[in-house]
XYZ file of C-alpha atoms in Angstrom:
661
model
C 165.822 175.258 122.455
C 165.455 171.521 121.935
C 162.548 171.157 119.550
C 159.823 168.945 120.913
C 156.473 169.899 119.450
C 155.007 167.027 117.433
C 152.580 167.943 114.700
C 149.887 165.306 114.355
C 148.951 164.320 110.838
C 145.783 166.264 110.163
C 145.225 165.246 106.577
C 145.909 161.600 105.948
C 146.441 161.938 102.233
C 147.993 165.395 102.461
C 149.827 166.265 99.294
C 153.585 165.978 99.313
C 153.699 168.366 96.377
C 154.807 171.262 98.543
C 157.175 168.975 100.434
C 158.713 168.035 97.126
C 159.293 171.689 96.445
C 160.225 172.970 99.873
C 160.830 169.853 101.975
C 159.515 171.659 105.018
C 156.813 169.096 105.706
C 159.339 166.474 106.676
C 161.258 168.782 108.979
C 160.241 167.941 112.550
C 158.470 170.512 114.680
C 158.403 173.332 112.177
C 155.400 175.564 111.602
C 154.855 178.110 108.844
C 153.652 181.590 109.703
C 153.511 185.038 108.171
C 155.450 187.960 109.552
C 154.083 190.564 107.178
C 151.123 190.894 104.882
C 153.135 192.883 102.367
C 153.471 191.414 98.924
C 156.849 189.882 98.226
C 158.599 190.128 94.915
C 158.962 192.932 92.440
C 156.254 195.168 91.055
C 154.429 194.241 87.869
C 156.746 194.060 84.877
C 155.828 195.174 81.400
C 158.414 193.027 79.657
C 159.045 189.314 79.687
C 161.289 188.150 82.525
C 164.445 186.148 82.047
C 163.563 182.473 81.891
C 165.330 179.755 83.854
C 165.427 176.012 83.363
C 164.446 173.491 86.024
C 168.037 172.810 86.988
C 168.564 176.488 87.760
C 165.416 176.615 89.882
C 166.619 173.610 91.843
C 170.049 175.105 92.383
C 168.028 176.874 95.028
C 168.804 175.213 98.361
C 166.114 173.877 100.688
C 166.865 174.361 104.379
C 165.153 173.151 107.535
C 165.818 172.531 111.202
C 166.398 175.182 113.859
C 167.475 173.436 117.061
C 170.029 175.597 118.902
C 172.862 173.872 120.776
C 173.544 174.080 124.509
C 176.090 176.880 124.142
C 173.676 178.981 122.085
C 176.062 179.595 119.204
C 175.003 177.071 116.524
C 171.915 175.671 114.792
C 171.333 172.119 113.583
C 170.115 172.250 110.007
C 169.324 169.924 107.118
C 169.981 171.014 103.561
C 169.807 169.517 100.075
C 172.757 171.497 98.706
C 174.537 168.235 97.770
C 171.410 166.902 96.049
C 170.355 164.775 99.035
C 169.348 166.139 102.434
C 172.235 166.059 104.895
C 172.934 167.585 108.294
C 174.898 170.769 108.953
C 176.004 172.768 111.963
C 175.578 176.493 111.307
C 177.281 179.147 113.411
C 174.936 181.803 114.775
C 177.946 184.077 115.147
C 179.250 184.274 111.596
C 177.049 181.911 109.542
C 179.872 179.467 108.827
C 178.761 175.897 108.137
C 180.177 172.448 108.762
C 178.709 169.375 107.091
C 177.990 166.641 109.639
C 176.804 163.814 107.345
C 177.497 162.778 103.768
C 174.568 160.625 102.726
C 174.291 160.041 98.992
C 171.081 157.987 99.012
C 168.720 158.576 101.931
C 167.548 162.007 103.023
C 168.445 162.884 106.619
C 166.333 165.389 108.556
C 167.472 167.369 111.587
C 165.617 166.770 114.852
C 167.622 168.248 117.731
C 170.929 168.798 119.451
C 171.242 167.090 122.822
C 170.709 169.440 125.797
C 174.237 169.290 127.220
C 176.520 168.586 124.251
C 176.566 168.658 120.453
C 175.373 165.132 119.800
C 172.621 165.161 117.196
C 169.286 163.418 116.751
C 168.005 162.999 113.217
C 165.376 160.992 111.347
C 165.472 159.093 108.061
C 163.436 156.525 106.169
C 164.298 154.234 103.262
C 163.529 155.573 99.821
C 160.504 157.548 100.957
C 158.669 154.622 102.593
C 157.804 156.837 105.615
C 159.081 154.226 108.065
C 161.201 156.799 109.858
C 163.828 155.713 112.357
C 165.486 157.942 114.933
C 169.280 158.101 114.883
C 171.957 159.679 117.042
C 175.126 161.133 115.535
C 177.806 160.823 118.207
C 180.551 163.384 118.787
C 183.078 161.008 117.196
C 180.973 160.729 114.029
C 179.532 157.286 114.717
C 175.825 156.748 114.078
C 173.444 154.651 116.170
C 169.905 153.651 115.208
C 167.893 154.227 118.378
C 164.846 152.462 116.944
C 166.219 149.356 115.198
C 163.923 146.832 113.596
C 161.864 146.320 110.471
C 158.548 147.862 109.470
C 158.385 150.290 112.367
C 157.904 154.033 112.483
C 159.398 156.274 115.170
C 158.664 159.877 116.119
C 160.660 162.060 118.504
C 158.637 164.119 120.968
C 160.907 166.058 123.338
C 163.687 166.152 125.917
C 162.860 166.377 129.595
C 163.370 169.783 131.166
C 166.557 168.600 132.917
C 167.908 166.993 129.737
C 168.343 163.577 131.343
C 165.756 161.884 129.161
C 164.065 162.110 125.794
C 160.789 160.635 124.634
C 159.962 158.715 121.475
C 156.788 157.194 120.027
C 157.140 153.943 118.063
C 154.758 151.330 116.679
C 157.218 148.426 116.956
C 154.997 146.421 119.340
C 151.924 146.755 117.147
C 152.066 148.552 113.779
C 148.650 150.093 114.460
C 149.519 151.752 117.783
C 152.268 154.100 118.982
C 153.682 153.397 122.440
C 155.734 155.921 124.413
C 159.360 155.232 125.364
C 161.695 157.167 127.639
C 165.380 157.093 126.667
C 168.335 157.870 128.903
C 170.217 160.735 127.230
C 173.620 159.253 128.124
C 173.249 155.497 127.750
C 170.224 155.344 125.392
C 168.721 152.712 127.673
C 164.991 152.881 127.246
C 161.779 152.014 129.028
C 158.216 151.831 127.748
C 156.324 154.284 129.939
C 152.962 154.024 128.216
C 151.538 151.073 126.312
C 148.882 152.292 123.934
C 146.200 149.619 124.168
C 143.324 151.850 123.079
C 144.460 153.008 119.647
C 144.916 156.611 120.765
C 147.413 159.052 119.269
C 150.110 160.392 121.656
C 150.513 164.099 120.987
C 152.144 166.015 123.859
C 154.266 165.386 126.956
C 154.888 167.695 129.877
C 158.502 168.756 130.349
C 158.756 166.860 133.655
C 157.621 163.649 131.957
C 154.569 163.245 134.161
C 151.661 164.091 131.877
C 150.836 162.629 128.475
C 148.098 164.036 126.239
C 146.467 161.776 123.674
C 144.007 162.353 120.840
C 141.089 160.163 119.915
C 139.616 160.636 116.454
C 135.935 159.676 116.519
C 135.246 160.875 112.982
C 136.399 163.756 110.818
C 134.210 166.221 112.732
C 134.599 164.888 116.245
C 137.605 164.136 118.434
C 138.588 163.964 122.081
C 141.531 164.632 124.376
C 142.605 162.212 127.075
C 145.410 162.651 129.582
C 147.509 160.126 131.472
C 149.384 160.657 134.722
C 152.480 158.584 133.975
C 153.551 158.723 137.623
C 150.442 156.962 138.873
C 150.659 153.296 139.839
C 148.262 152.317 137.066
C 148.504 154.927 134.288
C 145.277 155.054 132.320
C 143.703 157.650 130.000
C 141.182 160.098 131.451
C 138.784 161.902 129.131
C 138.913 165.679 129.595
C 136.784 166.755 126.617
C 133.387 165.313 127.443
C 130.857 166.833 125.062
C 127.751 166.264 123.004
C 127.497 166.532 119.253
C 130.383 166.817 116.806
C 133.237 168.906 118.221
C 136.966 168.690 117.580
C 139.570 168.913 120.333
C 143.322 168.995 119.745
C 146.127 169.065 122.374
C 148.749 171.723 121.717
C 151.271 171.992 124.563
C 151.652 171.760 128.302
C 152.449 175.045 130.014
C 156.047 175.526 131.207
C 155.039 174.980 134.847
C 153.388 171.647 133.885
C 150.190 172.693 135.643
C 147.986 173.066 132.563
C 147.374 171.729 129.078
C 146.709 174.171 126.261
C 144.389 172.797 123.602
C 142.358 174.061 120.651
C 138.734 173.329 119.829
C 135.981 174.428 117.466
C 133.361 174.051 120.211
C 132.383 177.726 120.173
C 132.216 178.481 116.464
C 133.652 177.956 113.017
C 137.314 178.229 113.953
C 139.698 176.588 116.405
C 140.261 178.664 119.535
C 142.624 177.951 122.440
C 141.635 176.856 125.932
C 143.490 175.976 129.120
C 142.835 172.835 131.178
C 144.041 172.935 134.781
C 145.578 169.565 135.663
C 144.903 170.067 139.377
C 141.319 171.331 139.355
C 140.148 169.938 135.980
C 138.795 173.403 135.163
C 138.629 174.672 131.579
C 138.931 178.336 130.636
C 139.517 180.382 127.452
C 143.173 181.038 126.654
C 143.443 182.675 123.210
C 140.901 183.667 120.574
C 141.119 184.832 116.972
C 138.979 185.399 113.887
C 140.599 182.396 112.162
C 141.977 179.024 113.249
C 144.677 179.077 115.897
C 147.087 176.656 114.242
C 149.643 176.002 116.969
C 150.877 177.099 120.381
C 154.159 176.170 122.032
C 156.608 177.567 124.570
C 160.343 178.099 124.802
C 162.060 175.628 127.120
C 162.708 178.273 129.763
C 159.038 179.258 129.671
C 159.674 182.887 128.837
C 158.253 182.914 125.306
C 155.037 181.606 123.814
C 154.774 181.171 120.054
C 151.383 180.910 118.408
C 150.146 181.129 114.849
C 146.810 181.986 113.249
C 145.906 180.596 109.827
C 144.527 183.728 108.174
C 143.554 183.287 104.518
C 146.391 180.927 103.529
C 148.988 182.768 105.611
C 149.692 182.185 109.288
C 150.131 185.304 111.364
C 152.643 184.694 114.123
C 152.920 186.199 117.569
C 155.908 185.662 119.848
C 154.700 186.600 123.298
C 157.110 187.521 126.086
C 155.560 185.950 129.189
C 157.970 187.851 131.438
C 156.594 191.269 130.508
C 153.164 190.077 129.281
C 153.395 191.574 125.823
C 154.334 190.518 122.283
C 157.987 190.585 121.339
C 158.665 193.712 119.295
C 160.693 192.353 116.393
C 162.773 194.703 114.237
C 161.889 195.299 110.593
C 162.410 192.208 108.447
C 161.656 191.123 104.892
C 158.047 190.145 104.282
C 157.339 186.449 104.318
C 156.400 183.371 106.277
C 158.215 182.658 109.535
C 158.681 179.081 110.740
C 160.867 176.956 112.986
C 161.113 179.550 115.768
C 163.618 178.329 118.362
C 165.354 179.962 121.332
C 168.756 179.442 122.910
C 168.831 178.162 126.482
C 169.875 181.568 127.811
C 167.072 183.300 125.886
C 169.466 185.660 124.141
C 169.112 184.331 120.595
C 166.203 183.248 118.436
C 166.610 181.230 115.231
C 163.913 181.096 112.570
C 163.245 180.883 108.835
C 161.570 183.372 106.504
C 159.868 182.178 103.342
C 157.925 184.155 100.721
C 156.340 183.450 97.358
C 159.479 184.673 95.605
C 162.023 183.892 98.307
C 162.782 180.367 99.561
C 163.320 179.695 103.264
C 166.406 181.344 104.718
C 167.767 180.951 108.227
C 167.870 184.075 110.389
C 169.110 184.772 113.898
C 167.684 187.467 116.154
C 169.854 188.823 118.969
C 167.361 189.870 121.627
C 169.844 191.980 123.575
C 171.033 193.946 120.540
C 167.620 193.896 118.807
C 169.439 192.823 115.654
C 168.405 190.356 112.921
C 170.871 188.721 110.521
C 170.311 186.356 107.619
C 172.640 183.348 107.680
C 171.804 181.604 104.382
C 171.104 182.496 100.763
C 168.721 179.877 99.437
C 167.721 181.300 96.054
C 169.912 180.289 93.148
C 172.447 183.023 92.417
C 171.463 182.780 88.752
C 167.856 183.844 89.447
C 166.810 187.478 89.704
C 164.044 187.542 92.315
C 162.234 190.252 90.355
C 161.629 187.654 87.626
C 159.525 185.616 90.055
C 155.854 186.230 90.850
C 154.041 186.839 94.135
C 150.583 185.369 94.548
C 147.345 187.266 95.000
C 144.499 185.936 97.148
C 141.327 185.854 95.043
C 137.826 184.410 95.388
C 135.486 183.161 92.700
C 131.957 181.761 92.550
C 131.480 178.020 92.257
C 128.520 176.533 90.410
C 126.310 176.983 93.497
C 127.637 180.519 94.153
C 129.842 179.374 97.043
C 132.899 181.622 97.289
C 136.073 179.621 96.657
C 139.422 181.076 97.824
C 142.505 180.664 95.664
C 146.060 181.925 95.145
C 146.601 183.456 91.717
C 150.002 183.689 90.014
C 149.979 185.926 86.931
C 153.082 185.653 84.714
C 154.903 188.929 84.191
C 154.594 188.518 80.433
C 150.815 187.981 80.467
C 148.549 190.663 79.018
C 145.400 191.027 76.944
C 147.660 191.160 73.906
C 149.721 188.184 75.011
C 147.412 185.637 76.554
C 148.851 182.699 78.459
C 147.645 179.170 79.262
C 146.186 178.541 82.710
C 146.905 175.757 85.213
C 144.419 174.891 87.948
C 146.687 173.644 90.732
C 144.946 171.393 93.277
C 146.321 170.687 96.753
C 146.347 167.365 98.580
C 144.076 166.130 101.292
C 141.266 165.585 101.731
C 141.411 168.659 103.886
C 144.665 170.298 102.822
C 145.237 173.912 101.839
C 147.197 175.776 99.176
C 149.254 178.318 101.099
C 151.465 181.264 100.354
C 155.179 180.524 100.212
C 157.943 179.631 97.809
C 157.164 176.716 95.496
C 159.676 176.065 92.694
C 157.155 173.919 90.814
C 154.801 176.872 90.522
C 157.512 179.491 89.990
C 159.151 177.430 87.226
C 155.855 177.120 85.338
C 154.868 180.763 85.866
C 158.334 181.866 84.775
C 157.725 180.022 81.505
C 154.434 181.756 80.879
C 151.794 179.586 82.549
C 149.310 181.229 84.888
C 148.635 179.185 88.030
C 145.496 179.263 90.148
C 146.027 177.385 93.421
C 142.481 176.435 94.378
C 141.259 175.881 97.928
C 138.130 173.974 96.969
C 135.380 173.171 99.454
C 136.722 170.695 101.973
C 139.947 172.674 102.389
C 141.126 173.523 105.875
C 141.543 177.067 107.139
C 138.134 178.508 106.227
C 135.940 177.239 109.042
C 134.396 173.882 109.865
C 131.323 174.395 107.670
C 133.490 174.927 104.578
C 135.724 172.017 105.610
C 132.825 169.544 105.755
C 131.029 170.637 102.574
C 132.660 167.820 100.601
C 132.128 164.999 103.102
C 131.155 161.926 101.075
C 130.775 164.240 98.079
C 134.357 163.931 96.868
C 134.770 163.955 93.129
C 131.388 165.645 92.919
C 130.923 168.943 94.784
C 134.645 169.711 95.017
C 134.991 168.833 91.338
C 132.398 171.505 90.585
C 134.753 173.997 92.265
C 137.518 172.926 89.886
C 135.267 173.357 86.847
C 134.210 176.772 88.163
C 137.897 177.679 88.456
C 138.131 177.263 84.696
C 135.209 179.661 84.242
C 136.968 182.138 86.510
C 140.222 181.893 84.567
C 138.351 182.394 81.298
C 136.999 185.674 82.683
C 140.530 187.084 82.900
C 141.531 189.032 79.790
C 145.085 187.654 79.825
C 144.151 183.934 79.830
C 143.958 181.825 76.667
C 140.437 180.421 77.059
C 141.123 177.191 75.182
C 144.307 176.269 77.035
C 143.389 175.469 80.611
C 144.661 172.335 82.345
C 144.446 170.661 85.754
C 147.370 169.583 87.905
C 147.670 168.227 91.427
C 149.343 165.830 93.828
C 147.893 163.111 96.066
C 144.224 164.051 96.572
C 144.885 166.830 94.064
C 146.047 164.128 91.664
C 142.747 162.353 92.257
C 140.739 165.492 91.452
C 142.900 165.959 88.365
C 141.952 162.503 87.100
C 138.312 163.049 88.121
C 138.265 166.261 86.095
C 139.493 164.335 83.042
C 137.275 161.269 83.535
C 134.037 163.024 84.486
C 134.153 166.292 82.507
C 135.277 167.465 79.089
C 136.483 170.847 80.317
C 140.273 170.613 80.219
C 142.931 170.309 77.558
C 145.286 168.105 79.586
C 146.143 166.992 83.105
C 149.148 166.253 85.317
C 148.482 163.617 87.977
C 151.172 163.437 90.665
C 150.716 160.267 92.758
C 146.950 160.674 92.742
C 144.386 158.158 93.972
C 142.498 156.524 91.102
C 140.823 153.592 92.912
C 139.322 154.607 96.252
C 138.259 151.082 97.141
C 141.832 149.838 97.058
C 143.337 152.926 98.675
C 140.968 152.894 101.635
C 141.490 149.168 102.126
C 145.291 149.475 102.048
C 145.985 152.458 104.284
C 149.233 152.112 106.277
C 148.783 150.382 109.655
C 150.061 153.408 111.569
C 146.972 155.298 110.397
C 144.729 152.951 112.390
C 143.782 155.650 114.910
C 142.547 157.834 112.031
C 140.706 155.123 110.113
C 137.236 156.032 111.399
C 137.849 159.691 110.615
C 138.958 158.902 107.083
C 136.017 156.584 106.495
C 133.604 159.213 107.853
C 134.897 161.670 105.293
C 135.524 159.463 102.280
C 133.301 156.450 102.912
C 133.799 152.923 104.202
C 134.819 150.518 101.414
C 132.676 147.832 103.063
C 129.457 149.860 103.081
C 130.013 152.598 100.471
C 131.378 150.398 97.716
C 128.972 151.626 95.051
C 129.727 155.316 95.593
C 133.486 154.797 95.900
C 133.417 152.840 92.643
C 131.429 155.642 91.020
C 133.928 158.372 91.954
C 137.096 156.363 91.162
C 138.602 157.508 87.836
C 140.156 154.102 87.136
C 136.730 152.597 86.468
C 135.874 155.407 84.061
C 139.221 155.761 82.314
C 137.552 155.201 78.930
C 136.264 158.779 79.233
C 139.761 160.289 79.348
C 140.309 161.774 75.900
C 143.042 164.357 76.523
C 146.788 163.973 77.207
C 147.869 162.985 80.713
C 151.199 163.006 82.552
C 151.446 160.716 85.589
C 154.316 160.977 88.115
C 154.788 158.451 90.934
C 157.211 157.253 93.598
C 157.645 153.476 93.702
C 157.862 153.400 97.516
C 154.740 155.451 98.185
C 152.897 153.891 101.177
C 149.869 156.179 100.855
C 149.064 156.006 97.152
C 150.470 152.726 95.905
C 152.348 152.522 92.620
C 149.633 150.258 91.235
C 147.253 153.251 91.283
C 149.390 154.988 88.670
C 150.341 151.820 86.778
C 146.717 150.926 86.155
C 145.455 154.369 85.166
C 148.326 154.735 82.693
C 147.537 151.356 81.137
C 143.828 152.177 80.944
C 144.379 155.543 79.256
C 146.727 153.966 76.723
C 143.862 151.746 75.626
C 142.023 154.913 74.579
C 144.795 155.811 72.164
C 145.332 159.003 74.152
C 148.839 160.405 74.750
C 149.927 159.416 78.251
C 153.366 159.863 79.776
C 154.593 158.128 82.926
C 157.512 159.144 85.153
C 158.288 156.627 87.902
C 160.975 157.260 90.512
C 162.210 153.979 92.064
C 163.763 155.718 95.092
C 160.938 158.027 96.179
C 157.697 157.817 98.123
C 154.788 160.216 98.601
C 156.799 163.226 97.510
C 160.233 163.644 95.994
C 163.133 164.506 98.281
C 166.116 163.968 95.965
C 167.042 167.036 93.970
C 167.782 165.114 90.755
C 164.289 163.634 90.837
C 162.649 166.990 91.502
C 164.504 168.425 88.521
C 163.423 165.512 86.327
C 159.802 165.945 87.427
C 159.852 169.706 86.793
C 161.335 169.178 83.337
C 158.625 166.619 82.592
C 155.858 169.025 83.652
C 157.089 171.818 81.400
C 157.836 169.604 78.407
C 154.419 167.971 78.647
C 152.622 171.315 78.883
C 154.595 172.871 76.051
C 153.877 169.884 73.809
C 150.209 169.312 74.569
C 149.003 172.759 75.604
C 151.113 175.714 74.522
C 151.861 174.394 71.050
C 148.609 172.458 70.603
C 146.263 174.081 68.118
C 142.984 172.397 69.000
C 140.615 172.906 71.919
C 139.938 170.014 74.266
C 138.555 166.960 72.601
C 134.990 166.056 73.448
C 135.048 163.445 76.205
C 132.279 160.997 76.817
C 130.307 161.820 79.918
C 130.036 159.154 82.550
């Protein structure tokens, strides 16, 4: 199957912390989902596990990409086994691999094989600047940039059902708006088929190239769907989600017969449910329902299979539905874990996918539908690591200061006990609106392996727990959600195996912001690790990348408009209250970050130094909002552990009293 589903950015400052660990966020058209609810990993140990250094943890290989070629016998994959992400062709017959590219600087991410030969589409930016271009790797090894130019961003959408064309969104005409181009699959000649004059976000195309679905973000609680008939003489968007009040609508996929659009909406309750819009009659009807958010729906190219996922308590439950027999595909027994990147061969005989668990990084599998046989094709975990030394998470809930139940993932070190208490790390995801999810994270596993408990908090404002929970922090950032972080400390202190006086905060992007807020506005924590976190909201909101223009109103509705909410944004920005930071801080930043500019970290480091407080700064000149190069991820992981050992594990005093703002 030629991957075509484009995931729209749902959280504009979403943390790249997990991407840095797993690099799945940059892999096009991949979704994470849980196959089994069984706990992964070994049973509780009574003795200390073997401990591994950061280099050993990052000997683990990160894989992504699952496009199957036209002959159905190979998968296009990207892998960081050389230290930088490169492209590989993996045999579905025997698992043998051939390296297709040999980049030593920029990370290359697999997009798709071509429909009728083994040419390859891939994406890459420059040093993490997120200005992705789309490239073709020819059969003779030559590379062509299909989206040449400066300061543009390109996104692949899909191939046409007959393979003659493929479709790409780029903002080359206007950096604020993405137009839609159709490329000839043989000559690469292209034509703009939709000029985006209205600041809408293209999201889905029908396989015959006729219908385009677009999203309009009105604010962070309200959005619309519009469709365009690209074959009309004057293509123009038509609103199909007319409504009153605040309701979200999100296009998912056109049906294989191109007669309907499947979309999700929270119109009928707390969670996103799926509906079907008939393109001929304009009628809407229910399509799928669940007790949680329906996260995604897409179809195999031949229309036989539908894949959908439900975000259930930080794990997505997947269903692969056989449309031919109108029942779910009965998969054979497999290891527990998260499934993602489900892709089918053109003849429908093979299915490629990845499995990922808390203690097991993503591995590529192939399922032979005729033989009902599943085989693993990769071994991602470092051969030096015994999986039983790693730790599976437990979903827990604790009371915040206002008694609101806060969900979290808890990692208890094997060596922790009432007789051997361990320090605790409150690990905060990105956003606003992100979610800490189950799955392998070498950052967490490395720290837990070395005796640090980790509590991955899904504070109010996190996605996945209903729209009421999601909006509880609107224009209350650094206030109500910060109370959830403080309450997480109280929860950790209630555990008999936690050292009460050694609890720290750590997070990336928005989680980095909450980390700095916890240090600037409370005196609760012994130290903090800020990974490319916002420290000056006025500057960040005024300098958002131009390609976020269609989401600007939504972001301002949630965070505040710097023109009208200046006083509040100043009040919640840690930079202006850095004098209150009295405990050690580690700051880690990518110089090319377009979301959280380097100056955010430069200035907070300088301000904390003026307090005479220990502050360490790790700056990667060749990274952006997340770290893709293995050497940099190792350096960051080593810095985290060294900092924590120095200022937490071996520190004798409780947190210093910080001035309250």
